[in-house]
Each structure stands twice: as structure tokens, then as C-alpha cells.
Amino acid sequence: MSDVKDYKDLIIWQKGIDIAEKCYYLTKNYPKDEMYGMTQQIRRSAVSIPANIAEGYGRRYTGEYIRFLNIAQGSVNELETHLILSARVGLCTMMI
């Protein structure tokens, strides 16, 4: 029997929340002129990961859930791209 009662019990959702939180702290030190550029892109894609996992979990059919998990995976790839570029242009020196 599974101990998962809602999406907050999913380890992948918990890790997604951790990543989003770290991204907020990381981008807190970005230059103000990046507020509507890289900062916003990183935060948006990071939050999208656990949000899509949660939304998919609440869907009625497995196929819908899988679709939202695929969207979350796309957000992971997007976030990774933003973080790589941030490091390459000197906005940050570490990866999360």
C-alpha cells in the first residue's frame, strides 16, 4: 500500500520545491537590471516544476498526469539552460 495521500507526499514534488526555493535565493543576488530577464525566467521555470507535478496529480486520468509530468520535465530542461547561461555570463558562479 502506498503512503502517498496527496501530491505533497511525492518525493519528486518535494525536491521540486527545494529547487524552486534555492533558485529564489540564488537570483536574489542577481543585478536589478535582470529582474525582468534572467531572474524572472529562472524563477518561473523553477516554480513550474513542482506546480505541474501537483496539477497533474490532481487530474482524473493517468494520461493527463503523465502529460503534466512531461511539462514538468520540460521546465527542468528550461531551468537548466537558464542556469548554464547565467554561469556562462557571470551572473552566478555555482549551480544548484
JSON list of N, CA, C and O in Angstrom, two decimals, residues 38-64:
[
{"chain": "A", "resi": 38, "resn": "MET", "atom": "N", "xyz": [16.68, 37.34, -16.78]},
{"chain": "A", "resi": 38, "resn": "MET", "atom": "CA", "xyz": [17.10, 36.04, -16.31]},
{"chain": "A", "resi": 38, "resn": "MET", "atom": "C", "xyz": [16.48, 35.67, -14.96]},
{"chain": "A", "resi": 38, "resn": "MET", "atom": "O", "xyz": [16.08, 34.53, -14.74]},
{"chain": "A", "resi": 39, "resn": "THR", "atom": "N", "xyz": [16.38, 36.63, -14.06]},
{"chain": "A", "resi": 39, "resn": "THR", "atom": "CA", "xyz": [15.79, 36.34, -12.73]},
{"chain": "A", "resi": 39, "resn": "THR", "atom": "C", "xyz": [14.38, 35.80, -12.88]},
{"chain": "A", "resi": 39, "resn": "THR", "atom": "O", "xyz": [14.04, 34.75, -12.31]},
{"chain": "A", "resi": 40, "resn": "GLN", "atom": "N", "xyz": [13.57, 36.48, -13.65]},
{"chain": "A", "resi": 40, "resn": "GLN", "atom": "CA", "xyz": [12.19, 36.06, -13.85]},
{"chain": "A", "resi": 40, "resn": "GLN", "atom": "C", "xyz": [12.11, 34.70, -14.56]},
{"chain": "A", "resi": 40, "resn": "GLN", "atom": "O", "xyz": [11.29, 33.85, -14.20]},
{"chain": "A", "resi": 41, "resn": "GLN", "atom": "N", "xyz": [12.96, 34.49, -15.54]},
{"chain": "A", "resi": 41, "resn": "GLN", "atom": "CA", "xyz": [12.94, 33.23, -16.29]},
{"chain": "A", "resi": 41, "resn": "GLN", "atom": "C", "xyz": [13.31, 32.05, -15.40]},
{"chain": "A", "resi": 41, "resn": "GLN", "atom": "O", "xyz": [12.70, 30.99, -15.46]},
{"chain": "A", "resi": 42, "resn": "ILE", "atom": "N", "xyz": [14.33, 32.24, -14.56]},
{"chain": "A", "resi": 42, "resn": "ILE", "atom": "CA", "xyz": [14.75, 31.16, -13.66]},
{"chain": "A", "resi": 42, "resn": "ILE", "atom": "C", "xyz": [13.66, 30.85, -12.65]},
{"chain": "A", "resi": 42, "resn": "ILE", "atom": "O", "xyz": [13.30, 29.69, -12.43]},
{"chain": "A", "resi": 43, "resn": "ARG", "atom": "N", "xyz": [13.13, 31.88, -12.05]},
{"chain": "A", "resi": 43, "resn": "ARG", "atom": "CA", "xyz": [12.08, 31.67, -11.05]},
{"chain": "A", "resi": 43, "resn": "ARG", "atom": "C", "xyz": [10.84, 31.03, -11.66]},
{"chain": "A", "resi": 43, "resn": "ARG", "atom": "O", "xyz": [10.25, 30.11, -11.08]},
{"chain": "A", "resi": 44, "resn": "ARG", "atom": "N", "xyz": [10.43, 31.49, -12.81]},
{"chain": "A", "resi": 44, "resn": "ARG", "atom": "CA", "xyz": [9.23, 30.97, -13.46]},
{"chain": "A", "resi": 44, "resn": "ARG", "atom": "C", "xyz": [9.39, 29.49, -13.81]},
{"chain": "A", "resi": 44, "resn": "ARG", "atom": "O", "xyz": [8.51, 28.68, -13.54]},
{"chain": "A", "resi": 45, "resn": "SER", "atom": "N", "xyz": [10.53, 29.14, -14.41]},
{"chain": "A", "resi": 45, "resn": "SER", "atom": "CA", "xyz": [10.72, 27.74, -14.79]},
{"chain": "A", "resi": 45, "resn": "SER", "atom": "C", "xyz": [10.90, 26.85, -13.57]},
{"chain": "A", "resi": 45, "resn": "SER", "atom": "O", "xyz": [10.43, 25.71, -13.54]},
{"chain": "A", "resi": 46, "resn": "ALA", "atom": "N", "xyz": [11.54, 27.37, -12.50]},
{"chain": "A", "resi": 46, "resn": "ALA", "atom": "CA", "xyz": [11.72, 26.58, -11.28]},
{"chain": "A", "resi": 46, "resn": "ALA", "atom": "C", "xyz": [10.39, 26.29, -10.59]},
{"chain": "A", "resi": 46, "resn": "ALA", "atom": "O", "xyz": [10.12, 25.16, -10.17]},
{"chain": "A", "resi": 47, "resn": "VAL", "atom": "N", "xyz": [9.54, 27.30, -10.50]},
{"chain": "A", "resi": 47, "resn": "VAL", "atom": "CA", "xyz": [8.23, 27.13, -9.86]},
{"chain": "A", "resi": 47, "resn": "VAL", "atom": "C", "xyz": [7.34, 26.20, -10.69]},
{"chain": "A", "resi": 47, "resn": "VAL", "atom": "O", "xyz": [6.52, 25.45, -10.15]},
{"chain": "A", "resi": 48, "resn": "SER", "atom": "N", "xyz": [7.52, 26.22, -11.98]},
{"chain": "A", "resi": 48, "resn": "SER", "atom": "CA", "xyz": [6.71, 25.40, -12.88]},
{"chain": "A", "resi": 48, "resn": "SER", "atom": "C", "xyz": [6.91, 23.89, -12.63]},
{"chain": "A", "resi": 48, "resn": "SER", "atom": "O", "xyz": [6.00, 23.10, -12.86]},
{"chain": "A", "resi": 49, "resn": "ILE", "atom": "N", "xyz": [8.07, 23.52, -12.14]},
{"chain": "A", "resi": 49, "resn": "ILE", "atom": "CA", "xyz": [8.35, 22.09, -11.92]},
{"chain": "A", "resi": 49, "resn": "ILE", "atom": "C", "xyz": [7.40, 21.50, -10.89]},
{"chain": "A", "resi": 49, "resn": "ILE", "atom": "O", "xyz": [6.59, 20.62, -11.22]},
{"chain": "A", "resi": 50, "resn": "PRO", "atom": "N", "xyz": [7.42, 21.96, -9.63]},
{"chain": "A", "resi": 50, "resn": "PRO", "atom": "CA", "xyz": [6.50, 21.35, -8.66]},
{"chain": "A", "resi": 50, "resn": "PRO", "atom": "C", "xyz": [5.04, 21.69, -8.93]},
{"chain": "A", "resi": 50, "resn": "PRO", "atom": "O", "xyz": [4.14, 20.89, -8.63]},
{"chain": "A", "resi": 51, "resn": "ALA", "atom": "N", "xyz": [4.79, 22.85, -9.54]},
{"chain": "A", "resi": 51, "resn": "ALA", "atom": "CA", "xyz": [3.40, 23.22, -9.83]},
{"chain": "A", "resi": 51, "resn": "ALA", "atom": "C", "xyz": [2.76, 22.25, -10.82]},
{"chain": "A", "resi": 51, "resn": "ALA", "atom": "O", "xyz": [1.61, 21.84, -10.65]},
{"chain": "A", "resi": 52, "resn": "ASN", "atom": "N", "xyz": [3.50, 21.87, -11.85]},
{"chain": "A", "resi": 52, "resn": "ASN", "atom": "CA", "xyz": [2.95, 20.92, -12.82]},
{"chain": "A", "resi": 52, "resn": "ASN", "atom": "C", "xyz": [2.83, 19.51, -12.25]},
{"chain": "A", "resi": 52, "resn": "ASN", "atom": "O", "xyz": [1.90, 18.78, -12.60]},
{"chain": "A", "resi": 53, "resn": "ILE", "atom": "N", "xyz": [3.73, 19.13, -11.37]},
{"chain": "A", "resi": 53, "resn": "ILE", "atom": "CA", "xyz": [3.61, 17.83, -10.71]},
{"chain": "A", "resi": 53, "resn": "ILE", "atom": "C", "xyz": [2.34, 17.82, -9.87]},
{"chain": "A", "resi": 53, "resn": "ILE", "atom": "O", "xyz": [1.56, 16.86, -9.91]},
{"chain": "A", "resi": 54, "resn": "ALA", "atom": "N", "xyz": [2.11, 18.89, -9.12]},
{"chain": "A", "resi": 54, "resn": "ALA", "atom": "CA", "xyz": [0.91, 18.98, -8.28]},
{"chain": "A", "resi": 54, "resn": "ALA", "atom": "C", "xyz": [-0.36, 19.00, -9.13]},
{"chain": "A", "resi": 54, "resn": "ALA", "atom": "O", "xyz": [-1.33, 18.29, -8.82]},
{"chain": "A", "resi": 55, "resn": "GLU", "atom": "N", "xyz": [-0.36, 19.79, -10.19]},
{"chain": "A", "resi": 55, "resn": "GLU", "atom": "CA", "xyz": [-1.55, 19.88, -11.03]},
{"chain": "A", "resi": 55, "resn": "GLU", "atom": "C", "xyz": [-1.85, 18.54, -11.68]},
{"chain": "A", "resi": 55, "resn": "GLU", "atom": "O", "xyz": [-3.00, 18.10, -11.74]},
{"chain": "A", "resi": 56, "resn": "GLY", "atom": "N", "xyz": [-0.82, 17.88, -12.17]},
{"chain": "A", "resi": 56, "resn": "GLY", "atom": "CA", "xyz": [-1.02, 16.57, -12.80]},
{"chain": "A", "resi": 56, "resn": "GLY", "atom": "C", "xyz": [-1.54, 15.54, -11.83]},
{"chain": "A", "resi": 56, "resn": "GLY", "atom": "O", "xyz": [-2.41, 14.73, -12.16]},
{"chain": "A", "resi": 57, "resn": "TYR", "atom": "N", "xyz": [-1.05, 15.59, -10.61]},
{"chain": "A", "resi": 57, "resn": "TYR", "atom": "CA", "xyz": [-1.50, 14.64, -9.58]},
{"chain": "A", "resi": 57, "resn": "TYR", "atom": "C", "xyz": [-3.01, 14.78, -9.33]},
{"chain": "A", "resi": 57, "resn": "TYR", "atom": "O", "xyz": [-3.69, 13.80, -9.07]},
{"chain": "A", "resi": 58, "resn": "GLY", "atom": "N", "xyz": [-3.50, 16.00, -9.46]},
{"chain": "A", "resi": 58, "resn": "GLY", "atom": "CA", "xyz": [-4.92, 16.25, -9.23]},
{"chain": "A", "resi": 58, "resn": "GLY", "atom": "C", "xyz": [-5.82, 15.92, -10.40]},
{"chain": "A", "resi": 58, "resn": "GLY", "atom": "O", "xyz": [-7.05, 16.03, -10.29]},
{"chain": "A", "resi": 59, "resn": "ARG", "atom": "N", "xyz": [-5.27, 15.52, -11.51]},
{"chain": "A", "resi": 59, "resn": "ARG", "atom": "CA", "xyz": [-6.07, 15.18, -12.68]},
{"chain": "A", "resi": 59, "resn": "ARG", "atom": "C", "xyz": [-6.71, 13.80, -12.52]},
{"chain": "A", "resi": 59, "resn": "ARG", "atom": "O", "xyz": [-6.24, 12.95, -11.78]},
{"chain": "A", "resi": 60, "resn": "ARG", "atom": "N", "xyz": [-7.75, 13.60, -13.26]},
{"chain": "A", "resi": 60, "resn": "ARG", "atom": "CA", "xyz": [-8.57, 12.39, -13.12]},
{"chain": "A", "resi": 60, "resn": "ARG", "atom": "C", "xyz": [-7.95, 11.17, -13.78]},
{"chain": "A", "resi": 60, "resn": "ARG", "atom": "O", "xyz": [-8.09, 10.06, -13.30]},
{"chain": "A", "resi": 61, "resn": "TYR", "atom": "N", "xyz": [-7.29, 11.36, -14.89]},
{"chain": "A", "resi": 61, "resn": "TYR", "atom": "CA", "xyz": [-6.80, 10.23, -15.68]},
{"chain": "A", "resi": 61, "resn": "TYR", "atom": "C", "xyz": [-5.27, 10.17, -15.69]},
{"chain": "A", "resi": 61, "resn": "TYR", "atom": "O", "xyz": [-4.60, 11.20, -15.69]},
{"chain": "A", "resi": 62, "resn": "THR", "atom": "N", "xyz": [-4.74, 8.98, -15.74]},
{"chain": "A", "resi": 62, "resn": "THR", "atom": "CA", "xyz": [-3.30, 8.77, -15.74]},
{"chain": "A", "resi": 62, "resn": "THR", "atom": "C", "xyz": [-2.63, 9.48, -16.91]},
{"chain": "A", "resi": 62, "resn": "THR", "atom": "O", "xyz": [-1.56, 10.06, -16.75]},
{"chain": "A", "resi": 63, "resn": "GLY", "atom": "N", "xyz": [-3.26, 9.45, -18.07]},
{"chain": "A", "resi": 63, "resn": "GLY", "atom": "CA", "xyz": [-2.70, 10.12, -19.24]},
{"chain": "A", "resi": 63, "resn": "GLY", "atom": "C", "xyz": [-2.52, 11.61, -19.03]},
{"chain": "A", "resi": 63, "resn": "GLY", "atom": "O", "xyz": [-1.52, 12.19, -19.48]},
{"chain": "A", "resi": 64, "resn": "GLU", "atom": "N", "xyz": [-3.46, 12.24, -18.33]},
{"chain": "A", "resi": 64, "resn": "GLU", "atom": "CA", "xyz": [-3.34, 13.66, -18.02]},
{"chain": "A", "resi": 64, "resn": "GLU", "atom": "C", "xyz": [-2.18, 13.90, -17.06]},
{"chain": "A", "resi": 64, "resn": "GLU", "atom": "O", "xyz": [-1.42, 14.86, -17.21]}
]
